[in-house]
Short mmCIF file of C-alpha atoms in Angstrom, two decimals:
data_model
loop_
_atom_site.label_atom_id
_atom_site.label_comp_id
_atom_site.label_asym_id
_atom_site.label_seq_id
_atom_site.Cartn_x
_atom_site.Cartn_y
_atom_site.Cartn_z
CA TYR T 1 26.33 3.88 4.90
CA SER T 2 28.36 0.97 3.53
CA ARG T 3 25.35 -1.19 2.62
CA ARG T 4 24.62 1.20 -0.24
CA VAL T 5 27.71 -0.14 -2.07
CA GLY T 6 27.21 -3.56 -3.68
CA ARG T 7 23.58 -3.87 -2.58
CA LYS T 8 20.86 -5.69 -4.48
CA PRO T 9 19.99 -3.83 -7.72
CA GLN T 10 17.43 -1.13 -7.03
CA LEU T 11 15.29 -1.46 -10.17
CA GLU T 12 12.82 -4.16 -11.10
CA PRO T 13 11.83 -4.70 -14.74
CA ASP T 14 8.23 -4.31 -15.85
CA LEU T 15 6.95 -7.74 -16.86
CA VAL T 16 3.97 -8.82 -18.91
CA ASP T 17 2.10 -12.11 -18.62
CA ASP T 18 4.31 -15.19 -19.06
CA GLU T 19 7.52 -13.18 -18.59
CA PHE T 20 10.11 -14.18 -16.01
CA ALA T 21 13.15 -12.20 -14.86
CA ASP T 22 16.50 -13.38 -13.53
CA ILE T 23 17.73 -10.46 -11.38
CA PRO T 24 21.22 -10.48 -9.82
CA GLY T 25 21.18 -10.71 -6.03
CA VAL T 26 24.02 -8.21 -5.56
CA THR T 27 25.80 -5.48 -7.49
CA THR T 28 29.37 -6.28 -8.45
CA VAL T 29 32.04 -4.01 -6.98
CA LEU T 30 34.54 -3.46 -9.77
CA GLY T 31 37.07 -1.84 -7.47
CA ALA T 32 37.39 0.09 -4.24
CA ALA T 33 40.10 1.87 -2.28
CA LYS T 34 40.35 3.32 1.21
CA ILE T 35 43.00 5.60 2.68
CA THR T 36 43.04 6.56 6.37
CA GLY T 37 45.68 8.09 8.58
CA LYS T 38 46.75 10.81 10.96
CA THR T 39 49.61 13.24 10.62
CA ILE T 40 52.02 14.14 13.41
CA ASN T 41 50.49 17.61 13.71
CA GLY T 42 46.96 16.34 14.43
CA TRP T 43 45.26 16.09 11.01
CA SER T 44 43.10 12.96 10.59
CA LEU T 45 41.98 12.03 7.09
CA GLY T 46 40.00 9.34 5.39
CA PHE T 47 38.95 8.71 1.81
CA VAL T 48 36.87 5.91 0.26
CA GLU T 49 36.21 5.37 -3.44
CA ALA T 50 34.16 2.52 -4.95
CA LEU T 51 32.97 1.71 -8.46
CA THR T 52 30.11 -0.74 -9.06
CA GLN T 53 29.31 -2.20 -12.45
CA GLU T 54 26.13 -1.99 -14.48
CA GLU T 55 23.88 -4.95 -13.71
CA ASN T 56 21.31 -6.40 -16.12
CA ALA T 57 18.38 -8.72 -15.60
CA GLY T 58 17.69 -11.48 -18.10
CA ILE T 59 14.02 -11.69 -19.12
CA ASP T 60 12.44 -14.72 -20.79
CA HIS T 61 9.11 -14.61 -22.62
CA ILE T 62 8.15 -18.05 -23.95
CA GLY T 63 11.70 -18.71 -25.11
CA ILE T 64 12.37 -15.19 -26.38
CA ARG T 65 15.03 -13.55 -24.25
CA ARG T 66 16.04 -9.96 -23.66
CA SER T 67 17.87 -7.99 -20.98
CA THR T 68 17.32 -4.70 -19.18
CA THR T 69 19.44 -2.62 -16.81
CA VAL T 70 18.52 -2.90 -13.12
CA GLU T 71 21.52 -1.03 -11.68
CA PRO T 72 23.65 1.50 -13.59
CA LEU T 73 27.41 1.96 -13.44
CA THR T 74 27.91 3.97 -10.23
CA ASN T 75 30.78 5.70 -8.48
CA TYR T 76 30.76 6.38 -4.75
CA ALA T 77 33.17 8.69 -2.92
CA VAL T 78 33.50 9.75 0.72
CA GLY T 79 36.07 12.15 2.17
CA ARG T 80 36.74 13.13 5.77
CA LEU T 81 39.18 15.58 7.34
CA GLN T 82 39.56 16.55 11.02
CA LYS T 83 42.03 18.58 13.09
CA ASP T 84 42.70 18.31 16.85
CA TRP T 85 43.96 21.09 19.11
CA GLY T 86 44.77 21.19 22.79
CA GLY T 87 45.15 17.47 23.35
CA GLY T 88 41.79 16.72 21.73
CA ASN T 89 39.84 19.38 23.63
CA THR T 90 38.98 21.11 20.36
CA GLN T 91 38.17 19.34 17.10
CA PHE T 92 37.13 20.77 13.75
CA GLY T 93 36.37 18.71 10.67
CA GLY T 94 34.58 18.42 7.38
CA MET T 95 33.10 15.64 5.28
CA PHE T 96 31.70 15.20 1.78
CA THR T 97 30.05 12.39 -0.17
CA ALA T 98 29.36 12.03 -3.88
CA THR T 99 27.30 9.51 -5.84
CA ASN T 100 27.45 9.62 -9.64
CA ARG T 101 25.57 7.26 -11.95
CA ARG T 102 25.79 6.64 -15.69
CA LEU T 103 22.10 6.54 -16.56
CA SER T 104 20.40 5.44 -19.77
CA ASP T 105 17.06 6.64 -21.09
CA GLN T 106 15.33 3.59 -19.59
CA ASN T 107 16.44 4.15 -15.99
CA ARG T 108 16.96 7.90 -15.58
CA SER T 109 13.31 8.19 -14.45
CA TYR T 110 13.99 6.02 -11.39
CA LEU T 111 17.41 7.04 -10.02
CA ALA T 112 19.33 10.22 -9.30
CA GLU T 113 22.10 11.06 -11.73
CA GLY T 114 24.15 12.79 -9.05
CA ALA T 115 23.81 13.17 -5.27
CA TYR T 116 26.20 15.24 -3.13
CA THR T 117 26.45 16.08 0.55
CA GLY T 118 28.88 18.13 2.60
CA GLY T 119 29.18 19.56 6.06
CA PHE T 120 31.41 20.45 8.96
CA ASP T 121 31.56 19.59 12.65
CA PHE T 122 33.02 21.37 15.66
CA LEU T 123 33.49 20.02 19.19
CA HIS T 124 35.02 21.88 22.12
CA HIS T 125 35.60 20.72 25.72
CA TRP T 126 36.65 22.84 28.68
CA LYS T 127 37.31 22.52 32.40
CA ASP T 128 39.02 19.13 32.10
CA LYS T 129 36.38 17.92 29.59
CA THR T 130 33.57 18.57 32.05
CA TYR T 131 31.59 20.76 29.65
CA PHE T 132 31.20 20.52 25.89
CA PHE T 133 29.77 22.36 22.90
CA ASN T 134 29.04 20.43 19.72
CA VAL T 135 27.94 21.62 16.26
CA LYS T 136 27.34 19.53 13.15
CA THR T 137 25.91 20.77 9.85
CA VAL T 138 25.07 19.12 6.54
CA MET T 139 23.93 20.29 3.12
CA SER T 140 22.73 18.16 0.22
CA ASN T 141 22.00 18.46 -3.47
CA VAL T 142 20.39 15.81 -5.67
CA ARG T 143 20.13 16.11 -9.45
CA GLY T 144 18.22 14.06 -11.95
CA ASP T 145 15.46 13.71 -14.48
CA LYS T 146 12.23 15.49 -13.55
CA GLU T 147 10.34 12.16 -13.36
CA TYR T 148 12.81 10.86 -10.79
CA MET T 149 12.76 14.13 -8.86
CA ASP T 150 8.98 13.84 -8.66
CA LEU T 151 9.37 10.33 -7.21
CA LEU T 152 11.87 11.69 -4.69
CA GLN T 153 9.60 14.54 -3.61
CA THR T 154 6.69 12.14 -3.04
CA SER T 155 8.79 9.42 -1.33
CA SER T 156 8.26 8.48 2.31
CA THR T 157 11.25 10.62 3.36
CA HIS T 158 9.65 13.85 2.09
CA TYR T 159 5.93 13.56 1.16
CA PHE T 160 5.88 16.98 -0.53
CA GLN T 161 2.44 16.10 -1.95
CA ARG T 162 0.66 16.27 1.41
CA PRO T 163 -2.61 18.18 0.84
CA ASP T 164 -2.81 19.92 4.23
CA THR T 165 0.39 21.98 4.12
CA ASP T 166 1.55 25.07 2.24
CA HIS T 167 5.23 25.15 3.23
CA LEU T 168 6.22 22.27 0.93
CA ASP T 169 6.89 23.04 -2.72
CA HIS T 170 5.94 19.99 -4.78
CA ASP T 171 7.17 20.86 -8.29
CA PRO T 172 6.82 18.09 -10.95
CA GLU T 173 9.21 20.04 -13.21
CA ARG T 174 12.04 20.14 -10.67
CA THR T 175 15.40 18.69 -11.76
CA SER T 176 17.30 19.24 -8.50
CA LEU T 177 16.55 19.28 -4.78
CA SER T 178 18.65 20.88 -2.04
CA GLY T 179 18.40 20.94 1.73
CA HIS T 180 20.26 21.43 4.98
CA GLY T 181 20.34 20.08 8.50
CA GLY T 182 22.38 20.05 11.64
CA ILE T 183 22.63 19.82 15.40
CA PHE T 184 23.62 22.22 18.19
CA GLN T 185 24.34 20.71 21.58
CA TRP T 186 25.94 21.88 24.80
CA GLY T 187 26.10 20.40 28.24
CA LYS T 188 28.05 18.79 31.05
CA LYS T 189 29.17 15.17 30.85
CA GLY T 190 31.56 14.51 33.72
CA ASN T 191 33.21 15.44 37.01
CA GLY T 192 30.28 15.27 39.40
CA ASN T 193 26.93 13.73 40.11
CA VAL T 194 25.01 15.87 37.62
CA THR T 195 25.23 15.74 33.84
CA PHE T 196 22.96 17.51 31.39
CA ALA T 197 22.57 18.39 27.71
CA VAL T 198 20.44 20.75 25.66
CA THR T 199 20.02 19.79 22.02
CA THR T 200 18.46 21.28 18.91
CA TYR T 201 18.55 19.49 15.58
CA TRP T 202 16.81 20.03 12.28
CA ARG T 203 16.40 18.59 8.80
CA SER T 204 14.91 20.88 6.18
CA PRO T 205 12.20 19.50 3.84
CA GLY T 206 14.65 19.18 0.96
CA LEU T 207 17.49 17.44 2.80
CA GLU T 208 18.27 14.10 1.11
CA LEU T 209 21.06 11.77 2.28
CA ASN T 210 19.91 8.33 1.16
CA ASP T 211 22.08 7.81 -1.93
CA LEU T 212 25.11 7.24 0.27
CA GLY T 213 23.73 7.83 3.77
CA TYR T 214 20.65 6.91 5.79
CA MET T 215 17.78 9.21 6.70
CA LYS T 216 14.17 8.25 7.41
CA GLU T 217 12.50 11.65 7.77
CA ALA T 218 13.03 15.23 6.61
CA ASP T 219 11.05 18.38 7.52
CA VAL T 220 11.58 18.20 11.27
CA LEU T 221 12.89 20.47 14.03
CA MET T 222 13.49 18.93 17.45
CA GLN T 223 14.43 20.41 20.81
CA LYS T 224 15.18 18.45 23.94
CA ALA T 225 16.67 19.01 27.36
CA GLU T 226 17.87 16.19 29.59
CA ALA T 227 19.55 15.87 32.96
CA GLU T 228 20.89 12.91 34.92
CA TYR T 229 21.88 12.53 38.55
CA THR T 230 24.16 9.62 39.50
CA PHE T 231 25.11 8.34 42.94
CA TRP T 232 28.62 7.03 42.33
CA ASN T 233 29.19 5.78 45.88
CA PRO T 234 27.46 2.63 47.22
CA ILE T 235 24.09 3.06 48.95
CA GLY T 236 22.84 -0.04 50.74
CA VAL T 237 22.66 -2.92 48.22
CA PHE T 238 23.37 -0.58 45.29
CA ARG T 239 26.81 0.08 43.87
CA THR T 240 25.51 2.98 41.72
CA LEU T 241 22.15 4.66 41.14
CA SER T 242 21.11 7.08 38.42
CA PHE T 243 17.98 9.03 37.51
CA MET T 244 17.45 10.71 34.15
CA ALA T 245 14.68 13.04 32.98
CA LYS T 246 14.13 14.41 29.49
CA LYS T 247 11.66 16.82 27.90
CA TYR T 248 11.29 17.12 24.13
CA TYR T 249 9.27 18.96 21.49
CA GLY T 250 9.15 18.59 17.72
CA TRP T 251 7.76 20.67 14.85
CA ASN T 252 7.83 20.64 11.08
CA PHE T 253 8.97 23.65 9.04
CA GLY T 254 5.35 24.75 8.67
CA GLY T 255 5.07 25.32 12.43
CA ASP T 256 2.89 22.27 13.19
CA ARG T 257 3.81 20.66 16.50
CA LEU T 258 4.47 17.01 15.75
CA ARG T 259 5.80 15.70 19.07
CA ASN T 260 5.61 16.57 22.75
CA GLY T 261 6.65 14.24 25.51
CA ILE T 262 8.62 13.43 28.63
CA HIS T 263 11.03 10.59 29.26
CA GLY T 264 12.38 9.22 32.53
CA THR T 265 14.90 6.49 33.39
CA PHE T 266 15.94 4.76 36.61
CA LYS T 267 19.06 2.58 36.50
CA ALA T 268 20.71 0.70 39.35
CA THR T 269 23.80 -1.49 39.61
CA PHE T 270 23.81 -3.85 42.60
CA LEU T 271 26.87 -4.80 44.65
CA ASN T 272 27.02 -8.12 42.77
CA GLN T 273 27.14 -6.17 39.43
CA TRP T 274 23.60 -7.11 38.42
CA ILE T 275 21.75 -4.25 36.72
CA ILE T 276 18.12 -3.18 36.49
CA ASP T 277 16.87 -0.43 34.19
CA PHE T 278 13.37 1.03 34.04
CA GLU T 279 12.32 3.58 31.42
CA THR T 280 9.04 5.35 30.87
CA ARG T 281 7.99 7.81 28.19
CA HIS T 282 4.68 9.59 27.84
CA ALA T 283 3.87 11.37 24.60
CA ALA T 284 0.95 13.74 24.25
CA SER T 285 -1.30 13.47 21.20
CA GLU T 286 0.95 13.85 18.14
CA LEU T 287 0.62 14.67 14.45
CA SER T 288 2.01 12.02 12.11
CA THR T 289 3.17 13.11 8.66
CA ARG T 290 3.75 9.49 7.59
CA ASP T 291 0.81 7.33 8.66
CA LEU T 292 -1.33 8.22 5.63
CA ARG T 293 1.56 7.73 3.17
CA GLY T 294 1.47 11.19 1.60
CA GLY T 295 -2.00 12.11 2.78
CA PRO T 296 -2.84 14.73 5.40
CA MET T 297 -1.33 14.61 8.86
CA LEU T 298 -3.06 12.16 11.18
CA LYS T 299 -3.61 12.97 14.84
CA ILE T 300 -2.29 10.12 16.98
CA PRO T 301 -3.68 9.39 20.47
CA SER T 302 -1.43 9.83 23.49
CA GLN T 303 1.15 7.08 23.90
CA HIS T 304 2.73 5.46 26.94
CA HIS T 305 6.05 3.60 26.71
CA TYR T 306 7.44 1.32 29.42
CA THR T 307 10.68 -0.65 29.28
CA PHE T 308 12.14 -2.95 31.91
CA LYS T 309 15.66 -4.38 31.56
CA PHE T 310 17.53 -6.84 33.74
CA GLU T 311 21.15 -7.94 33.33
CA THR T 312 23.39 -10.28 35.34
CA ASP T 313 27.12 -9.79 35.99
CA GLU T 314 28.84 -9.54 32.60
CA ARG T 315 32.15 -10.64 34.16
CA LYS T 316 30.81 -14.17 34.71
CA LYS T 317 30.95 -17.05 32.25
CA PHE T 318 27.17 -16.94 31.87
CA LEU T 319 25.38 -13.64 31.19
CA MET T 320 21.63 -13.13 30.91
CA LYS T 321 19.79 -10.02 29.73
CA PHE T 322 16.01 -9.68 29.78
CA GLU T 323 13.98 -6.85 28.25
CA ASP T 324 10.24 -6.17 28.16
CA ARG T 325 9.06 -3.16 26.14
CA LEU T 326 5.42 -2.06 26.07
CA ILE T 327 3.81 0.76 24.06
CA SER T 328 0.11 1.52 24.46
CA ARG T 329 -2.15 4.18 22.96
CA ASP T 330 -5.23 5.80 24.39
CA ASP T 331 -7.61 4.18 21.90
CA ASP T 332 -8.48 1.06 23.97
CA PHE T 333 -6.86 -1.31 21.44
CA SER T 334 -3.41 -0.33 20.14
CA ARG T 335 -0.63 -2.07 22.04
CA ASP T 336 2.91 -3.11 21.09
CA ASN T 337 4.74 -5.56 23.38
CA ASN T 338 8.26 -6.86 22.69
CA ILE T 339 9.96 -9.39 24.98
CA SER T 340 13.55 -10.54 24.44
CA LEU T 341 16.05 -12.72 26.28
CA ASP T 342 19.79 -12.52 25.59
CA LEU T 343 21.88 -15.49 26.78
CA VAL T 344 25.68 -15.35 26.55
CA TYR T 345 28.07 -18.15 27.54
CA ARG T 346 31.87 -17.87 27.67
CA PRO T 347 33.21 -21.26 28.83
CA VAL T 348 36.79 -20.13 28.15
CA PRO T 349 38.16 -16.72 27.08
CA GLN T 350 38.54 -17.96 23.49
CA VAL T 351 34.87 -18.95 23.02
CA MET T 352 31.66 -16.93 23.15
CA ILE T 353 28.22 -18.38 22.36
CA SER T 354 25.02 -16.33 22.47
CA ALA T 355 21.34 -16.69 21.62
CA LYS T 356 18.76 -13.91 21.69
CA PRO T 357 15.15 -15.01 21.12
CA PHE T 358 12.45 -12.33 20.92
CA TYR T 359 8.67 -12.31 20.59
CA GLN T 360 6.51 -9.30 19.68
CA THR T 361 2.79 -8.67 19.48
CA ASN T 362 1.67 -5.54 17.69
CA LYS T 363 -1.96 -4.42 17.70
CA GLN T 364 -2.85 -1.17 15.88
CA ASN T 365 -6.34 0.21 15.45
CA LEU T 366 -5.36 2.57 12.62
CA GLN T 367 -2.86 0.87 10.32
CA TYR T 368 -2.53 2.09 6.75
CA VAL T 369 -3.89 -0.25 4.05
CA ALA T 370 -4.36 1.68 0.78
CA THR T 371 -5.02 5.01 -0.92
CA ILE T 372 -7.99 4.83 -3.31
CA ASP T 373 -9.05 7.30 -5.99
CA ASN T 374 -12.85 7.02 -5.87
CA VAL T 375 -13.91 9.01 -8.94
CA GLY T 376 -11.60 11.88 -8.09
CA ASP T 377 -12.27 11.68 -4.34
CA ILE T 378 -9.29 10.26 -2.43
CA ARG T 379 -9.94 7.63 0.21
CA TYR T 380 -7.34 6.69 2.85
CA ILE T 381 -8.18 3.15 3.96
CA MET T 382 -7.02 1.94 7.37
CA GLY T 383 -7.49 -1.34 9.19
CA ARG T 384 -7.03 -2.94 12.56
CA LEU T 385 -3.78 -4.92 12.54
CA ASP T 386 -3.01 -7.92 14.73
CA GLN T 387 0.63 -8.91 14.17
CA GLU T 388 2.93 -11.48 15.78
CA THR T 389 6.69 -11.72 15.26
CA PHE T 390 9.27 -14.21 16.47
CA GLY T 391 12.98 -14.50 15.82
CA THR T 392 16.26 -15.64 17.31
CA THR T 393 19.77 -14.30 16.84
CA PHE T 394 22.66 -16.75 17.24
CA ARG T 395 26.32 -15.73 17.52
CA LEU T 396 29.54 -17.72 17.89
CA ASN T 397 33.02 -16.22 18.32
CA LEU T 398 35.90 -18.70 18.37
CA SER T 399 39.56 -17.62 18.70
CA LEU T 400 41.64 -20.56 17.54
CA THR T 401 44.85 -18.54 17.88
CA PRO T 402 45.53 -14.83 18.47
CA ASP T 403 45.69 -14.45 14.67
CA LEU T 404 42.93 -16.86 13.56
CA THR T 405 39.25 -16.47 14.50
CA ILE T 406 35.87 -17.83 13.39
CA GLN T 407 32.65 -15.83 13.73
CA TYR T 408 29.09 -16.97 13.01
CA TYR T 409 25.87 -14.96 12.92
CA GLY T 410 22.43 -16.39 12.13
CA GLN T 411 18.90 -15.05 12.51
CA PRO T 412 15.68 -16.84 11.57
CA PHE T 413 12.74 -14.43 11.56
CA ILE T 414 9.00 -14.91 11.03
CA SER T 415 6.16 -12.40 11.16
CA SER T 416 2.48 -12.51 10.28
CA GLY T 417 -0.28 -9.92 10.32
CA ARG T 418 -4.03 -10.07 9.93
CA TYR T 419 -6.30 -7.09 9.17
CA ASP T 420 -9.97 -6.49 9.91
CA HIS T 421 -12.30 -3.62 10.97
CA PHE T 422 -11.56 -1.58 7.84
CA LYS T 423 -12.09 2.18 7.99
CA ARG T 424 -11.70 5.30 5.89
CA ILE T 425 -10.28 8.54 7.25
CA THR T 426 -12.91 11.31 7.39
CA ASP T 427 -11.24 14.08 9.42
CA SER T 428 -7.62 13.18 10.17
CA ARG T 429 -7.08 15.94 12.74
CA ALA T 430 -10.46 15.90 14.51
CA ALA T 431 -10.33 16.60 18.24
CA ALA T 432 -12.39 13.51 19.08
CA TYR T 433 -10.72 10.22 18.16
CA ASP T 434 -13.88 8.54 16.81
CA ASN T 435 -14.51 11.50 14.48
CA ARG T 436 -11.27 10.89 12.57
CA PHE T 437 -12.57 7.85 10.70
CA TYR T 438 -15.65 5.92 9.62
CA GLU T 439 -15.61 2.15 10.19
CA PHE T 440 -17.31 0.06 7.49
CA SER T 441 -20.00 -2.34 8.62
CA GLY T 442 -19.90 -6.02 7.75
CA SER T 443 -22.44 -5.56 4.94
CA GLN T 444 -20.23 -2.91 3.30
CA VAL T 445 -17.20 -5.20 2.98
CA LEU T 446 -17.00 -8.19 0.61
CA TYR T 447 -13.96 -10.45 0.30
CA ASP T 448 -13.13 -11.99 -3.09
CA PRO T 449 -10.87 -15.04 -2.43
CA GLY T 450 -10.22 -15.52 -6.15
CA LEU T 451 -8.62 -12.10 -6.57
CA ASN T 452 -7.48 -11.74 -2.93
CA ASN T 453 -9.35 -8.42 -2.86
CA TYR T 454 -11.72 -6.63 -0.54
CA TRP T 455 -14.62 -4.75 -2.17
CA ILE T 456 -16.25 -1.79 -0.44
CA ASP T 457 -19.86 -0.66 -0.85
CA GLU T 458 -19.35 2.75 0.72
CA ASN T 459 -22.87 4.14 0.31
CA SER T 460 -24.66 0.80 0.98
CA ASP T 461 -26.55 0.87 -2.32
CA GLY T 462 -25.70 -2.72 -3.20
CA LEU T 463 -23.05 -1.70 -5.75
CA MET T 464 -19.34 -2.04 -5.01
CA ASP T 465 -17.54 1.31 -5.20
CA TYR T 466 -13.86 0.29 -5.04
CA SER T 467 -11.51 -2.46 -3.96
CA PHE T 468 -8.07 -3.01 -2.45
CA GLU T 469 -5.74 -5.98 -2.10
CA ASP T 470 -5.89 -8.26 0.92
CA PRO T 471 -3.22 -6.77 3.25
CA ASP T 472 -2.74 -9.95 5.34
CA PHE T 473 0.83 -11.21 5.23
CA ASN T 474 3.34 -13.82 6.33
CA PHE T 475 7.03 -12.99 6.05
CA ARG T 476 9.82 -15.50 6.69
CA GLU T 477 13.53 -14.80 6.52
CA PHE T 478 16.83 -16.38 7.49
CA ARG T 479 20.18 -14.57 7.30
CA SER T 480 23.54 -16.01 8.28
CA ASN T 481 27.23 -15.17 7.97
CA LEU T 482 30.25 -17.38 8.64
CA VAL T 483 33.57 -15.48 8.72
CA LEU T 484 37.09 -16.87 8.94
CA ARG T 485 39.59 -14.11 9.83
CA TRP T 486 43.34 -14.58 9.56
CA GLU T 487 45.85 -11.85 10.41
CA TYR T 488 48.69 -13.28 8.37
CA ARG T 489 51.04 -10.43 9.35
CA PRO T 490 50.61 -7.50 11.78
CA GLY T 491 47.89 -5.21 10.43
CA SER T 492 47.28 -7.34 7.31
CA VAL T 493 44.15 -9.49 7.32
CA ALA T 494 42.45 -12.07 5.10
CA TYR T 495 38.71 -12.81 5.37
CA LEU T 496 36.81 -15.79 3.97
CA VAL T 497 33.02 -15.27 4.20
CA TRP T 498 30.01 -17.49 3.52
CA SER T 499 26.68 -15.66 3.57
CA GLN T 500 23.27 -17.31 3.15
CA GLU T 501 19.81 -15.77 2.84
CA ARG T 502 16.32 -17.29 2.59
CA ALA T 503 13.23 -15.08 2.29
CA GLY T 504 9.60 -15.55 1.33
CA ARG T 505 6.25 -13.74 1.53
CA TYR T 506 2.76 -15.22 1.66
CA LEU T 507 -0.78 -13.86 1.89
CA ASN T 508 -2.07 -15.78 4.86
CA GLY T 509 -1.92 -13.94 8.18
CA ASP T 510 -1.86 -17.08 10.36
CA PHE T 511 1.00 -17.32 12.86
CA SER T 512 2.57 -20.68 13.71
CA ILE T 513 6.16 -20.94 14.88
CA ARG T 514 6.50 -24.61 13.93
CA ASP T 515 4.86 -24.34 10.49
CA ASP T 516 6.56 -21.04 9.62
CA PHE T 517 10.03 -22.32 10.50
CA ASP T 518 9.39 -25.54 8.60
CA ARG T 519 8.43 -23.58 5.48
CA LEU T 520 11.26 -21.10 5.98
CA PHE T 521 13.95 -23.75 5.66
CA ARG T 522 12.28 -25.20 2.56
CA ILE T 523 12.93 -21.93 0.72
CA HIS T 524 15.78 -22.20 -1.77
CA PRO T 525 18.74 -20.28 -0.31
CA ARG T 526 20.95 -17.64 -1.93
CA ASN T 527 24.60 -18.26 -1.07
CA VAL T 528 27.45 -15.75 -1.42
CA PHE T 529 31.15 -16.57 -0.97
CA LEU T 530 33.62 -13.74 -0.49
CA LEU T 531 37.38 -13.49 -0.10
CA LYS T 532 38.82 -10.18 1.16
CA LEU T 533 42.51 -9.35 1.56
CA SER T 534 44.04 -6.27 3.18
CA TYR T 535 47.71 -5.33 3.45
CA TRP T 536 49.14 -2.80 5.90
CA PHE T 537 51.90 -0.49 4.68
CA ASN T 538 53.90 1.15 7.46
CA VAL T 539 55.04 4.43 5.92
CA GLN T 540 57.42 6.47 8.08
#
């Protein structure tokens, strides 16, 4: 995952009153190298190595200055090897990654000292690539100080501390964590009207890929079966028609069934090359291991997903895509609706201009707010969230010559959320929805505008029992990239890049497109200029 290399420093210094920190926006890449190629007998190889320097933040306290490390010296390595047989019908390969950091006493509690992954993959086709069998496996090992390993075990990827499970081993003295994962898949993908696939994939509780990869969730085992029927010959006004159905189940490694649903899709291409696509997914009541942020699993009401897509002929100068996605839950409130419009204009082959505005409303009756220790008794506080989001993505591709191009990407983004109807979880897996929580009455909730806190009088005795921060938010962000690409000789390329970012957070909750965009572009920007050169060696 290339964004791991050169990213913003991961650590933030602890500050006292009247202290201010100047933290670098990126981590300097001291050097990097990449080798890729393929031999005449079918071996493909690739290797990437990158070294990033130690980054320090300057801290000022009433004129007295000091510095602290916010990113250690780090080495990243990735290797890949693959062999083809039978004209590509059979492929076997392996891959490894390694992340090694030079840690000091002040930061070894927050980062892994070493993180390693490795695995192999096998793919085989037969009967003119009609059928296939695919296997991928991965293993991981992370090593570090026991304080960091405790943070890793209790992170959102793992949540080993969950109180309602006995298959997770949360060990505060652990100095390493290992895991495994993989996928088995077989099916039919061509030569006929019917295609199908049967898939099983898993990630053990200890699998950890995030030092140089990307993984949101461990401790999951999924099975799914899907089939699709396609009419390839025209029928009436349709050029092609296809129907897809899918059934899936999911468990954790403790045997709890997390997911259970069905998914269906109808897709049609008209004679004029316009396309419509309708998808529906219905999920039975599920168990969420993440909603309570390390607390017990929360039973989620049944969900219903609907997506409608419409697309005009992509061969024309003007292309329009429309999408409307709706997710509703059986709790009479929760509803997520996302509408987007993608407009693409190609006046000449050398120019492409596109804009994609989107608007989303997200209403959730049980949205996590805080975990409170009330005299040794843990409280999981939830609220009703009403969120609105708006953004637009702009793109421009301009080919001045076959060797010289200009590309622009820009996305302003605003989102706000307001919370009310605060609740505490009482029985997270109760059969009846209303028995899973207790909603505080108006007299039990007091807002303190000076501290931006809510106080809760849980037992209604007139004394406040605990408090939590106001969760309302406004987030505004603008990201843009301008890239000049010049292929100064065949295979050798020079890039000149200008990147700009503006971002800000506010505790407000009010949504206004005009006001939010006005305040967004008043935020002081962070600009990055980059020059990249590559040279192609043709070795015979």
